[in-house]
Coordinates of C-alpha atoms in Angstrom, one line a residue:
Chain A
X85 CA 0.0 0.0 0.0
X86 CA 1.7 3.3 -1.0
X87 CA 1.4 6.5 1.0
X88 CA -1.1 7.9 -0.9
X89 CA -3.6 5.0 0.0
X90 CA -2.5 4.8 3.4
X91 CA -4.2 8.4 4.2
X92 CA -7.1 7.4 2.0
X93 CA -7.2 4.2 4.4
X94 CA -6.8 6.5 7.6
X95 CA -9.3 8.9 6.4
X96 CA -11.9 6.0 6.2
X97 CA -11.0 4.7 9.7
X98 CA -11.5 8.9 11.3
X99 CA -15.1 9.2 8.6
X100 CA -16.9 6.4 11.0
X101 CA -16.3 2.2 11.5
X102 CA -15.0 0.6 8.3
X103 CA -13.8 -2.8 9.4
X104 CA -10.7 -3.2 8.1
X105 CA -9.0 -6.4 8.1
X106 CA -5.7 -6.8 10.3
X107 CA -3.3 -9.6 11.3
X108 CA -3.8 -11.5 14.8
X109 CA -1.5 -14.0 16.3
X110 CA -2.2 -17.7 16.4
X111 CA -0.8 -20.1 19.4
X112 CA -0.8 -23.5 18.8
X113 CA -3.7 -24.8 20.2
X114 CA -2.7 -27.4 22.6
X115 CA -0.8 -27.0 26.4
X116 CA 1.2 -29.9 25.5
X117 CA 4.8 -29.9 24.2
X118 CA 4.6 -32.9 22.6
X119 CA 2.1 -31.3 19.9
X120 CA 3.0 -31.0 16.8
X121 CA 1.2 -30.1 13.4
X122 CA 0.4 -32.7 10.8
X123 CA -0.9 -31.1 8.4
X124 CA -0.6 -28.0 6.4
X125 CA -1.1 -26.9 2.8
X126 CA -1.9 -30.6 1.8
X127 CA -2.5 -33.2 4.1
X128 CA 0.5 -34.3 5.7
X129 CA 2.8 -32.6 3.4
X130 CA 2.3 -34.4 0.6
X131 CA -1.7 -35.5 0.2
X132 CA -4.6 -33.7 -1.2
X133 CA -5.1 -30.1 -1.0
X134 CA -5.7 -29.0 2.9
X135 CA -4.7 -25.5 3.4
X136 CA -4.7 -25.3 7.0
X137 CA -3.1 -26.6 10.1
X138 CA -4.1 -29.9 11.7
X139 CA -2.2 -30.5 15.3
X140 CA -2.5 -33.0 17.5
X141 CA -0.6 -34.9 20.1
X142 CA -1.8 -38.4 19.8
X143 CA -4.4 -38.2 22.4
X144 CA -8.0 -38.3 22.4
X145 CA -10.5 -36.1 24.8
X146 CA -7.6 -35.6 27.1
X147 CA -6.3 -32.4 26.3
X148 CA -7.9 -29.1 26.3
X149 CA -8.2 -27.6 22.9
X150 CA -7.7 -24.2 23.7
X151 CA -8.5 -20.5 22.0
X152 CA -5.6 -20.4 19.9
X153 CA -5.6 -16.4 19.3
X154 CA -3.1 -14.2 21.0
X155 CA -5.5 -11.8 23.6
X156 CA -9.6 -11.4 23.7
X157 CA -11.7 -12.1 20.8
X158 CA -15.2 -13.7 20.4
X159 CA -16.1 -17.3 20.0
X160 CA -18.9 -18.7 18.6
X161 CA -19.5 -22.2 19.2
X162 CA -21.6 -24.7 17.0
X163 CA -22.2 -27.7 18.3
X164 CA -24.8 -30.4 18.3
X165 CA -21.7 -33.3 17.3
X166 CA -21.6 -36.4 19.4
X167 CA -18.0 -37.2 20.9
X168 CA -15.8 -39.6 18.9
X169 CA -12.2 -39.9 18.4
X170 CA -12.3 -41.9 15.0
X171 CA -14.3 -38.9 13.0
X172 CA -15.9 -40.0 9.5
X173 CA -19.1 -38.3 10.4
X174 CA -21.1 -35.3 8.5
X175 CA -22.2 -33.4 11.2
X176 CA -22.0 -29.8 11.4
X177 CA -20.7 -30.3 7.0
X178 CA -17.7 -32.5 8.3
X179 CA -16.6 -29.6 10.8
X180 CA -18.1 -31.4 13.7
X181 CA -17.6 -29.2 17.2
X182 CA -16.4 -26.1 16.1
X183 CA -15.8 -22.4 17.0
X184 CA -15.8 -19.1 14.6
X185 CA -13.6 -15.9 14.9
X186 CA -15.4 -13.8 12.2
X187 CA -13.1 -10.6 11.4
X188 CA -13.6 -8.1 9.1
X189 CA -14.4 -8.2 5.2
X190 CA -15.6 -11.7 5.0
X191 CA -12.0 -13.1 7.1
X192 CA -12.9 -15.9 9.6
X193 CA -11.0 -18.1 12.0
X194 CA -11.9 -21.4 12.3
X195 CA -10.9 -24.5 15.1
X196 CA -12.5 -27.6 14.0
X197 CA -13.4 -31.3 15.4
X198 CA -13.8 -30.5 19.2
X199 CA -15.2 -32.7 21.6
X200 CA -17.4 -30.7 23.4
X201 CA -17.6 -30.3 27.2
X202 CA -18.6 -28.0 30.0
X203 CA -16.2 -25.4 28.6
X204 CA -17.6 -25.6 25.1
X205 CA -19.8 -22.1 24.4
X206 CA -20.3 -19.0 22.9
X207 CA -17.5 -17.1 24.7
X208 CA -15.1 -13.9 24.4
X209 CA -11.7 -14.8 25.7
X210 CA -7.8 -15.1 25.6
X211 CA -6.2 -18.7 25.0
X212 CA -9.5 -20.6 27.0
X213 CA -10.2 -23.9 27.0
X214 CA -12.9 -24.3 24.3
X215 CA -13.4 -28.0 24.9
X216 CA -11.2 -30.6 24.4
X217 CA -9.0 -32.4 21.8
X218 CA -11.1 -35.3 19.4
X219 CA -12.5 -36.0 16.2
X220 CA -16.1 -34.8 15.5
X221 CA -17.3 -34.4 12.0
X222 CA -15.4 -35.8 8.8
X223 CA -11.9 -36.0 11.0
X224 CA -9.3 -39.0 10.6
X225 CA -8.1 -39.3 14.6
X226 CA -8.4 -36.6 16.9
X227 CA -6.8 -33.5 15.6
X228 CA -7.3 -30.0 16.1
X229 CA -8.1 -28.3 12.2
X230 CA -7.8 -24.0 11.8
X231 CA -8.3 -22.3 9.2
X232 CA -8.1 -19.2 8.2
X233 CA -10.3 -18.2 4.9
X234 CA -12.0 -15.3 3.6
X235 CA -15.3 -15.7 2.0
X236 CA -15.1 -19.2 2.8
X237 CA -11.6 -19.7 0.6
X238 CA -9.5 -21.1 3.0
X239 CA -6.1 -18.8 2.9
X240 CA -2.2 -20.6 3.3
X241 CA -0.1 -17.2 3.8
X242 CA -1.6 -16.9 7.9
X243 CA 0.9 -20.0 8.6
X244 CA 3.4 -20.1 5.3
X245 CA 4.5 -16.5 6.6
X246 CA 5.4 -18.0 9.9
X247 CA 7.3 -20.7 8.3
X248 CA 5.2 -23.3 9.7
X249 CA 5.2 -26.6 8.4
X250 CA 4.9 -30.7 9.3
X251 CA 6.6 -31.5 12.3
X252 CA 6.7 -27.7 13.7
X253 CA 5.5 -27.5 17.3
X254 CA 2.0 -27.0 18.0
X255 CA 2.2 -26.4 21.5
X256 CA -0.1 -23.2 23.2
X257 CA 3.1 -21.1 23.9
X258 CA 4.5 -21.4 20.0
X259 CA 3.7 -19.0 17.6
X260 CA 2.2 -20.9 14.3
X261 CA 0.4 -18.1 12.0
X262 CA -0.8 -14.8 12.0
X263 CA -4.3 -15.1 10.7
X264 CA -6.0 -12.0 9.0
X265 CA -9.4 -10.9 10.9
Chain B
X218 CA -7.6 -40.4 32.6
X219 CA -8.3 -36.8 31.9
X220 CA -5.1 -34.6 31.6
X221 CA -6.8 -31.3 30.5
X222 CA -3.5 -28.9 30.3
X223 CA -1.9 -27.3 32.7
X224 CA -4.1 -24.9 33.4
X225 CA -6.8 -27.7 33.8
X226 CA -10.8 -27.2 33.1
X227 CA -12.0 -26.7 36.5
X228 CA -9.1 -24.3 38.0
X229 CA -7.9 -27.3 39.9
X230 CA -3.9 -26.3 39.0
X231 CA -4.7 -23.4 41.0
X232 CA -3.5 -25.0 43.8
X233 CA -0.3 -23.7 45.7
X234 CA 0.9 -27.5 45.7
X235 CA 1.3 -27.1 42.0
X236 CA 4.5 -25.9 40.9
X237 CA 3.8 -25.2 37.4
X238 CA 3.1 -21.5 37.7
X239 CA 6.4 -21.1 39.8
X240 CA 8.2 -22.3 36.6
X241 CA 6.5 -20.1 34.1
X242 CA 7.1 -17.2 36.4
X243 CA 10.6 -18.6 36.1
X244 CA 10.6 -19.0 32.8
X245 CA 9.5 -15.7 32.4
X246 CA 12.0 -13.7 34.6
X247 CA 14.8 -15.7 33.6
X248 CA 14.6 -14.1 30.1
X249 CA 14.4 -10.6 31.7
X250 CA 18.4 -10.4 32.6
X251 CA 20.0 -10.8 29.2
X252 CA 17.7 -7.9 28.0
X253 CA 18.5 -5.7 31.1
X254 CA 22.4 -6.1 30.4
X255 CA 21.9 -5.7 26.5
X256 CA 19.7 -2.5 27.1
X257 CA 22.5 -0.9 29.0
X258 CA 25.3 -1.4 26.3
X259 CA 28.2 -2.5 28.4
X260 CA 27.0 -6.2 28.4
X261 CA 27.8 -7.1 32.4
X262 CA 28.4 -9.9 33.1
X263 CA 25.0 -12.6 34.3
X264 CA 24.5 -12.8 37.8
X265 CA 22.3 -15.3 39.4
X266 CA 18.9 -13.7 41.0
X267 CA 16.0 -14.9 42.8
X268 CA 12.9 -14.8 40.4
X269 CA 9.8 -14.4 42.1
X270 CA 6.5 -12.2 40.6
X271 CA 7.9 -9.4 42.5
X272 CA 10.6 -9.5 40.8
X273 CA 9.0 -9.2 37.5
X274 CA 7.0 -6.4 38.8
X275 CA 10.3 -5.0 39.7
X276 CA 11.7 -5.3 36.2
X277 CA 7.9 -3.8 34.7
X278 CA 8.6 -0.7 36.4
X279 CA 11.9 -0.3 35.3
X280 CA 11.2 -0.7 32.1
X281 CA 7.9 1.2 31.9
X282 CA 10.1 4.5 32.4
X283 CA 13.1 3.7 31.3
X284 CA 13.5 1.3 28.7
X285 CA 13.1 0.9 24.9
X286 CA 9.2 0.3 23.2
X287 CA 10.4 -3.4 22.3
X288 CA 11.1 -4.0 25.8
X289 CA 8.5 -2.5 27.4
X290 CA 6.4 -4.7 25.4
X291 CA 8.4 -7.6 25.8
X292 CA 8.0 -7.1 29.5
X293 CA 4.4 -6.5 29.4
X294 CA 4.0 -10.2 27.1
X295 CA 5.9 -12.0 29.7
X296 CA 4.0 -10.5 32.7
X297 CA 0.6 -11.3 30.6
X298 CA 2.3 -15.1 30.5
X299 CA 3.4 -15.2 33.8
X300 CA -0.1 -14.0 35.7
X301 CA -1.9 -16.8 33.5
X302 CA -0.5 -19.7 34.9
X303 CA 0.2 -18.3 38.7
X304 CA -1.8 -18.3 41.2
X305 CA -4.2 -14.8 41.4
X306 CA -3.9 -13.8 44.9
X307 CA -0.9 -12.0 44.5
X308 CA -1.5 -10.1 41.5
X309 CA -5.4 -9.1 42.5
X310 CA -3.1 -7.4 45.7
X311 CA -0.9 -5.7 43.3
X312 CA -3.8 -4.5 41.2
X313 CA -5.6 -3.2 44.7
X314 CA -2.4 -1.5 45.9
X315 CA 0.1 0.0 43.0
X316 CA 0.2 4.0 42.5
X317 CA 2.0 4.2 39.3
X318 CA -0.5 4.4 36.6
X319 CA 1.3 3.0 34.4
X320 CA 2.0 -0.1 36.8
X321 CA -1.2 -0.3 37.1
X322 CA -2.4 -0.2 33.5
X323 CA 0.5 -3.2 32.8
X324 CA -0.9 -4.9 36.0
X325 CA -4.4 -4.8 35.2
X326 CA -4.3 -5.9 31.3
X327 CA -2.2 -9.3 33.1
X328 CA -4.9 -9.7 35.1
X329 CA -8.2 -9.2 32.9
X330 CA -5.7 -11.6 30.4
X331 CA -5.7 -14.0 33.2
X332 CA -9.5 -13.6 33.2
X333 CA -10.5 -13.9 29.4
X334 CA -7.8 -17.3 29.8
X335 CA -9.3 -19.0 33.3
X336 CA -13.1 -17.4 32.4
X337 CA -13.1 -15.8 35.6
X338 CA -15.3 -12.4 35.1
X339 CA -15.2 -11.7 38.3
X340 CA -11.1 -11.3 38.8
X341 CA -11.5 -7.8 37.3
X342 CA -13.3 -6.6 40.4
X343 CA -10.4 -4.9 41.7
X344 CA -9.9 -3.0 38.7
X345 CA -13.7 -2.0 38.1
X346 CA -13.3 -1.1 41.8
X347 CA -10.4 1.7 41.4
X348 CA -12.0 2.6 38.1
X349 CA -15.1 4.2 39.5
X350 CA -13.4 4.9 43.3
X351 CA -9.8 5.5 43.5
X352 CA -9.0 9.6 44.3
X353 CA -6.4 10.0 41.7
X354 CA -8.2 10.0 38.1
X355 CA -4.9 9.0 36.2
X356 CA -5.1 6.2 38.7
X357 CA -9.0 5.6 38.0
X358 CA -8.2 6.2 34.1
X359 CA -5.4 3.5 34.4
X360 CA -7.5 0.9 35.7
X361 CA -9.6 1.3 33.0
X362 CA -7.3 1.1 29.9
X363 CA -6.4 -1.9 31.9
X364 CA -9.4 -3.7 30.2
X365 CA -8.4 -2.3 26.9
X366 CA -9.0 -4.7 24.0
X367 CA -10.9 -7.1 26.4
X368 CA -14.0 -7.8 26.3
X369 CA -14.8 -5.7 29.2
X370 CA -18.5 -4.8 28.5
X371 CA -19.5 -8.6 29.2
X372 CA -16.8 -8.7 32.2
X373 CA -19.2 -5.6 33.2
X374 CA -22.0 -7.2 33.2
X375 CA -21.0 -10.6 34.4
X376 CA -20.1 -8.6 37.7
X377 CA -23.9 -7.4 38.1
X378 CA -23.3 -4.2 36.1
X379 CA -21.9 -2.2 39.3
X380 CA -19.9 -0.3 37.5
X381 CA -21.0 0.5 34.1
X382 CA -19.1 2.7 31.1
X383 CA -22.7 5.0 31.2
X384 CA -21.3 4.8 35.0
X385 CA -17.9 6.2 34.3
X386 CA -18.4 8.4 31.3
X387 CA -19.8 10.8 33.9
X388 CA -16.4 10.4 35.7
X389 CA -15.5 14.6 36.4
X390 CA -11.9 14.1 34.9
X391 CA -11.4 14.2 31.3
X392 CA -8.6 11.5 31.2
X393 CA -11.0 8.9 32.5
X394 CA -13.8 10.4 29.9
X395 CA -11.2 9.5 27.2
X396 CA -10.0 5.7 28.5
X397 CA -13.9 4.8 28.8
X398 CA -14.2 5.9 25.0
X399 CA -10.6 4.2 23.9
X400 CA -11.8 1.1 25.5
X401 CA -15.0 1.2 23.7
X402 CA -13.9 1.8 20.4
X403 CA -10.6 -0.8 20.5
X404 CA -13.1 -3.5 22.1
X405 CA -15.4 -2.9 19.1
X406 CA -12.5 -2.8 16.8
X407 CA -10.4 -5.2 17.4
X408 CA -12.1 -7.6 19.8
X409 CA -15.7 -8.0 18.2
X410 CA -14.5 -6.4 14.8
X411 CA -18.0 -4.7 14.8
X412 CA -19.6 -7.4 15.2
X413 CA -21.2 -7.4 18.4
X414 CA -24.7 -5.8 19.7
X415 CA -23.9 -5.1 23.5
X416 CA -20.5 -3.0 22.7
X417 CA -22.2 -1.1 19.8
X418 CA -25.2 -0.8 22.4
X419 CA -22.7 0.3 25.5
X420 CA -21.3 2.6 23.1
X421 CA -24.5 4.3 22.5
X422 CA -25.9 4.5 25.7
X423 CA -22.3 5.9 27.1
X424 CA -22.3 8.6 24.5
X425 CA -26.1 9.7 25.4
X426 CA -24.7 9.8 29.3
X427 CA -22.0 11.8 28.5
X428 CA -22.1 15.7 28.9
X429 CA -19.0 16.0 26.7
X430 CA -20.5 15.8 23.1
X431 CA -17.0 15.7 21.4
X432 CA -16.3 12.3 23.3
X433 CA -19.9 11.3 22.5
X434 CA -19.5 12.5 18.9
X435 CA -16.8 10.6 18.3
X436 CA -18.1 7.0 20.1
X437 CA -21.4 7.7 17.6
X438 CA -18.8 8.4 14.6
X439 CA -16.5 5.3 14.9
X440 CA -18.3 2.4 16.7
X441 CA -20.1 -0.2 14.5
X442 CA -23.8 -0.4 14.2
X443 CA -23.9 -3.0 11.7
X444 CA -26.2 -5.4 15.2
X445 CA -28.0 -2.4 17.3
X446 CA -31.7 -3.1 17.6
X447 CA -34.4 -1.0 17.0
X448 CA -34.5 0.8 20.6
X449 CA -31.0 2.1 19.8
X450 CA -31.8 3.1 16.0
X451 CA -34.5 5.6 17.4
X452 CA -32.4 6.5 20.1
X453 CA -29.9 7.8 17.0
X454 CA -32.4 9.2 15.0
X455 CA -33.2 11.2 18.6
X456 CA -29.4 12.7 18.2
X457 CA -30.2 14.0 14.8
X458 CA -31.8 17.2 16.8
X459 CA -29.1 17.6 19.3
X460 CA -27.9 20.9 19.9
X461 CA -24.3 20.5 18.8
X462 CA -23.6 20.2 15.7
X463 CA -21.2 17.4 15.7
X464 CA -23.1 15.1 17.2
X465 CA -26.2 15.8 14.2
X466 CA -23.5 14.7 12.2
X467 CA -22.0 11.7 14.1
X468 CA -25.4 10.2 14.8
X469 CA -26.1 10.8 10.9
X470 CA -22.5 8.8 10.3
X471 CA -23.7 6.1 13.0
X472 CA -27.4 5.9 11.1
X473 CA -25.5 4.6 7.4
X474 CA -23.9 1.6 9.5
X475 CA -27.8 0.9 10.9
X476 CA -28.9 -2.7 9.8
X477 CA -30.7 -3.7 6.5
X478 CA -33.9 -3.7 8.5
X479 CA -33.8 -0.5 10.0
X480 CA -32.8 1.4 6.5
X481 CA -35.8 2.7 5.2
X482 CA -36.4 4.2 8.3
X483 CA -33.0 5.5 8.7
X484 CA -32.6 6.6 5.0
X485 CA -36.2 8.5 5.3
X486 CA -34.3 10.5 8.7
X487 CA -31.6 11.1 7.1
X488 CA -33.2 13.0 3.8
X489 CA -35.1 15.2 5.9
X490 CA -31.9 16.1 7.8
X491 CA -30.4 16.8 4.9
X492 CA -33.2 19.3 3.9
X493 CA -33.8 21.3 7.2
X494 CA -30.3 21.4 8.5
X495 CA -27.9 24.1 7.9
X496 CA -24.5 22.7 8.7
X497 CA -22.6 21.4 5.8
X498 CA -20.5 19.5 7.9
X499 CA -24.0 18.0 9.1
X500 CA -25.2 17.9 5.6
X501 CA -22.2 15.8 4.3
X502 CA -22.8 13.0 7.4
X503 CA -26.4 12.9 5.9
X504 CA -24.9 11.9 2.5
X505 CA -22.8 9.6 3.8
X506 CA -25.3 7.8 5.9
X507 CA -27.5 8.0 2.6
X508 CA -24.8 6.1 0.4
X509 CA -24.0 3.5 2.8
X510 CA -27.5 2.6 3.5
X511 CA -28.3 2.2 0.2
X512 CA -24.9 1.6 -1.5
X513 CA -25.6 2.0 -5.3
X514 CA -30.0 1.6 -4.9
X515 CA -29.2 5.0 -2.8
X516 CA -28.4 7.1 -6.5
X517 CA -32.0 8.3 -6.9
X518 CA -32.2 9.3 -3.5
X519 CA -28.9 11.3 -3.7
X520 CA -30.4 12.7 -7.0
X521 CA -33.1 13.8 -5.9
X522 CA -31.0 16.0 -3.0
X523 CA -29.2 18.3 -5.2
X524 CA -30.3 21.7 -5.2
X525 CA -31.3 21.7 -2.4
X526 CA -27.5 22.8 -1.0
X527 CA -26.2 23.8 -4.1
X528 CA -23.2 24.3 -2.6
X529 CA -22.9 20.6 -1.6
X530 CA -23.7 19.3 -5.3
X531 CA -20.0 18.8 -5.8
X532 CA -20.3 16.2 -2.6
X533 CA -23.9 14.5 -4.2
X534 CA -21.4 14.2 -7.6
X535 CA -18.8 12.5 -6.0
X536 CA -21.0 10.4 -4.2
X537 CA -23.0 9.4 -7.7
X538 CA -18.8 9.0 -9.1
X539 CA -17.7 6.2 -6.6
X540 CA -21.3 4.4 -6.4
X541 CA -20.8 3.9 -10.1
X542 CA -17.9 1.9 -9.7
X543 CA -20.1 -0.7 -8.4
X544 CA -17.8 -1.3 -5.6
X545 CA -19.1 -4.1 -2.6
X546 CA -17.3 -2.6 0.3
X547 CA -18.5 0.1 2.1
X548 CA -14.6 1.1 3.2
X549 CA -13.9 0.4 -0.6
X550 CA -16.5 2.8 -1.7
X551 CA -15.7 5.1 1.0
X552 CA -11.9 5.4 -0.1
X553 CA -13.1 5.9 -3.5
X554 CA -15.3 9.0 -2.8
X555 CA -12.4 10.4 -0.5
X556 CA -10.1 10.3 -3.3
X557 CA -12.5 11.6 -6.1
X558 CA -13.4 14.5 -2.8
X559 CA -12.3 15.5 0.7

């Protein structure tokens, strides 16, 4: 964006609320060190087209699978998905559990295939515990799917940026992506 | 067996027997001494210390008048960390105590971050509590950009609504005026991106309280409205015959961002402001409302307005020039009638 459009851009922002899209940070999603992502751009490196992140740590509704944006921003959780850790279902479109970040100009954030628990609602918070690590909807093995997309076209430059990739960690305290909301 | 995560479902890791939070506040202050040495160029040499939260706190306010941006927010990242997994008793008596605003401020985001983690609403008590009753209004004000970026109007009303931004926007010191409106508009922005009913609701209600109609102009101006209800719509269309001229126009701004339902309703307010008011500045508001209500189905409408400011027939034009474009996005469209005219 040149200088020129950045004033035209301020101006917008100071003439009343335009929504502009902007960059967030993205954790990875479980509190466990052992977690690492499995699949990115296509599924596990070298499948069919994925473009997104799947963690996990090999466990199944043991881990929390937690808010994975850096500070406050509003869940909303659909639900209605029986627990399972073996996945192959259709519920929710094959997204099982899941919560929505919705940004500005159509961006979203999406965590997919939760088993659902006491913890698992409609919430605004920082890194909670939005229920716990499985495999609801059209999931192999319990994972935790994000996505980032924008008018429902899921996005690959949130996570390529951060150099992300199979085998990287996906543990709560590591950086993986900076999604655009 | 259930493992959860360290910080465990049901706060059970809260417990003192748990050593985990001792290690991130560990972890956390460890990394402080490299940075301390860099940041005074002479590179001494590392000296063993005792870390401890204190110690952090220490090392916050050092570096919150003394050191670089980078480390201050470095600091402030690993204080955020650190207050998540500890223990809160400590913190919530750091919160109730400190004098340095700025302290304070640092202390209080760690500790409404420790809420939005543990979903703990009513952790912030401390903080609502000095925002509406400490003596020192910097003090007050610093409690309250505490919350910033949080999403502080549902901690608010998870606590019972004691204390209220309608509450504090009547606070007699301007500084505290100006953190209730910051928070408003950066929890809008950047927490609900718009999105969400009760902020753009607050916001309202907040600027109707306040007897400062700059403050309120500019909540009106800048806060989404894309989810207010009805209620709030005719409270806006109220504000179109307020005395200052500012807020005519900001509640004319705040009407174009009114949802599809409310349009014809808003749009029909808006071109009678257009014809009885005498303010251009008032006058353009009204055309701006008028295009983003209607995007490009608001040309005959704009049409049918000229003449009736001649002088503002330039600013119908320009209007008519970007909505031609056929442009989806109302900040698209807006950039575009900015660049065609101021």
């Amino acid at each position: 964006m040149n200088v020129k459009n950045m004033m035209y851009a301020a101006a917008a922002l100071v003439a009343g609320f335009a929504g502009v899209a902007s960059a967030a940070t993205a954790n990875g999603a479980i509190c466990d060190t052992a977690a690492r992502v499995g699949s990115t751009t296509y599924y596990s490196c070298s499948g069919s087209s994925h473009t997104a992140l799947d963690m996990s740590n090999g466990t199944c509704s043991e881990w929390n699978h937690r808010a994975m944006l850096a500070g406050s921003f509003s869940y909303r959780y659909y639900g209605g998905c029986a627990n399972n850790c073996v996945g192959g279902t259709t519920c929710n479109g094959g997204a099982g559990n899941y919560y929505v970040v919705t940004g500005a100009n159509g961006w979203d954030f999406r965590q997919l295939h939760i088993n659902s628990n006491a913890s698992s609602s409609t919430k605004t918070c920082d890194g909670c515990a939005l229920g716990l690590v499985g495999s609801t909807g059209n999931s192999s093995g319990a994972h935790v799917h994000a996505d980032n997309r924008q008018y429902g076209t899921r996005k690959s430059a949130w996570y390529t940026s951060k150099g992300t990739t199979c085998g990287s960690s996906a543990y709560c305290g590591n950086v993986v992506g900076y999604p655009s909301l | 067996m259930r493992r959860y995560d360290f910080q465990g479902l049901t706060h059970m890791t809260h417990s003192n027997h748990s050593p985990l939070w001792r290690m991130a506040v560990l972890a956390a202050a460890t990394c402080l001494l490299p940075a301390t040495a860099e940041a005074q160029g002479s590179a001494p040499p590392l000296r063993q210390t005792t870390c401890s939260f204190t110690g952090m706190v220490q090392e916050l306010r050092g570096a919150l008048k003394t050191g670089t941006p980078a480390y201050r927010k470095y600091v402030l990242a690993q204080l955020k960390m650190a207050a998540k997994a500890m223990p809160p008793d400590e913190l919530l008596g750091m919160v109730a105590q400190e004098r340095e605003p700025d302290v304070l401020e640092a202390l209080g985001a760690a500790l409404a971050s420790k809420a939005g983690f543990v979903e703990d609403p009513s952790l912030v008590q401390p903080l609502l509590q000095r925002a509406q009753g400490d003596s020192d209004p910097n003090l007050r004000a610093a409690a309250l950009k505490g919350l910033r970026a949080t999403g502080s109007v549902d901690l608010m009303s998870k606590n019972g609504n004691v204390v209220t931004y309608e509450q504090l926007i009547r606070d007699p010191s301007p500084v505290v005026r100006e953190a209730v409106v910051g928070n408003l508009l950066e929890e809008n922005a950047k927490v609900y991106f718009g999105h969400d009913k009760a902020v753009s609701e607050t916001a309202v209600n907040t600027a109707l309280a306040s007897s400062d109609p700059e403050l309120a102009a500019k909540l009106l101006r800048e806060v989404s409205m894309e989810q207010v209800g009805s209620d709030t719509v005719g409270k806006l269309k109220g504000q179109l015959r307020a005395e200052h001229p500012s807020l005519r126009a900001a509640s004319a701004t705040a009407l174009g961002g009114v949802p599809g339902a409310e349009s014809s309703g808003a749009s029909t307010s808006l071109v009678e402001l257009y014809r009885n008011e005498k303010d251009p500045a008032v006058r353009k508001a009204a055309l701006e409302g008028l295009a983003r209500l209607g995007m490009s189905g608001a040309r005959p409408t704009l049409q049918s307005l000229r003449g009736v400011a001649p002088a503002l027939d330039p600013e119908i034009d320009a209007w008519l020039a970007a909505l031609n474009l056929n442009l989806q996005e109302w900040h698209l469209l807006l950039r575009e009638k900015q660049r065609i005219r101021k």
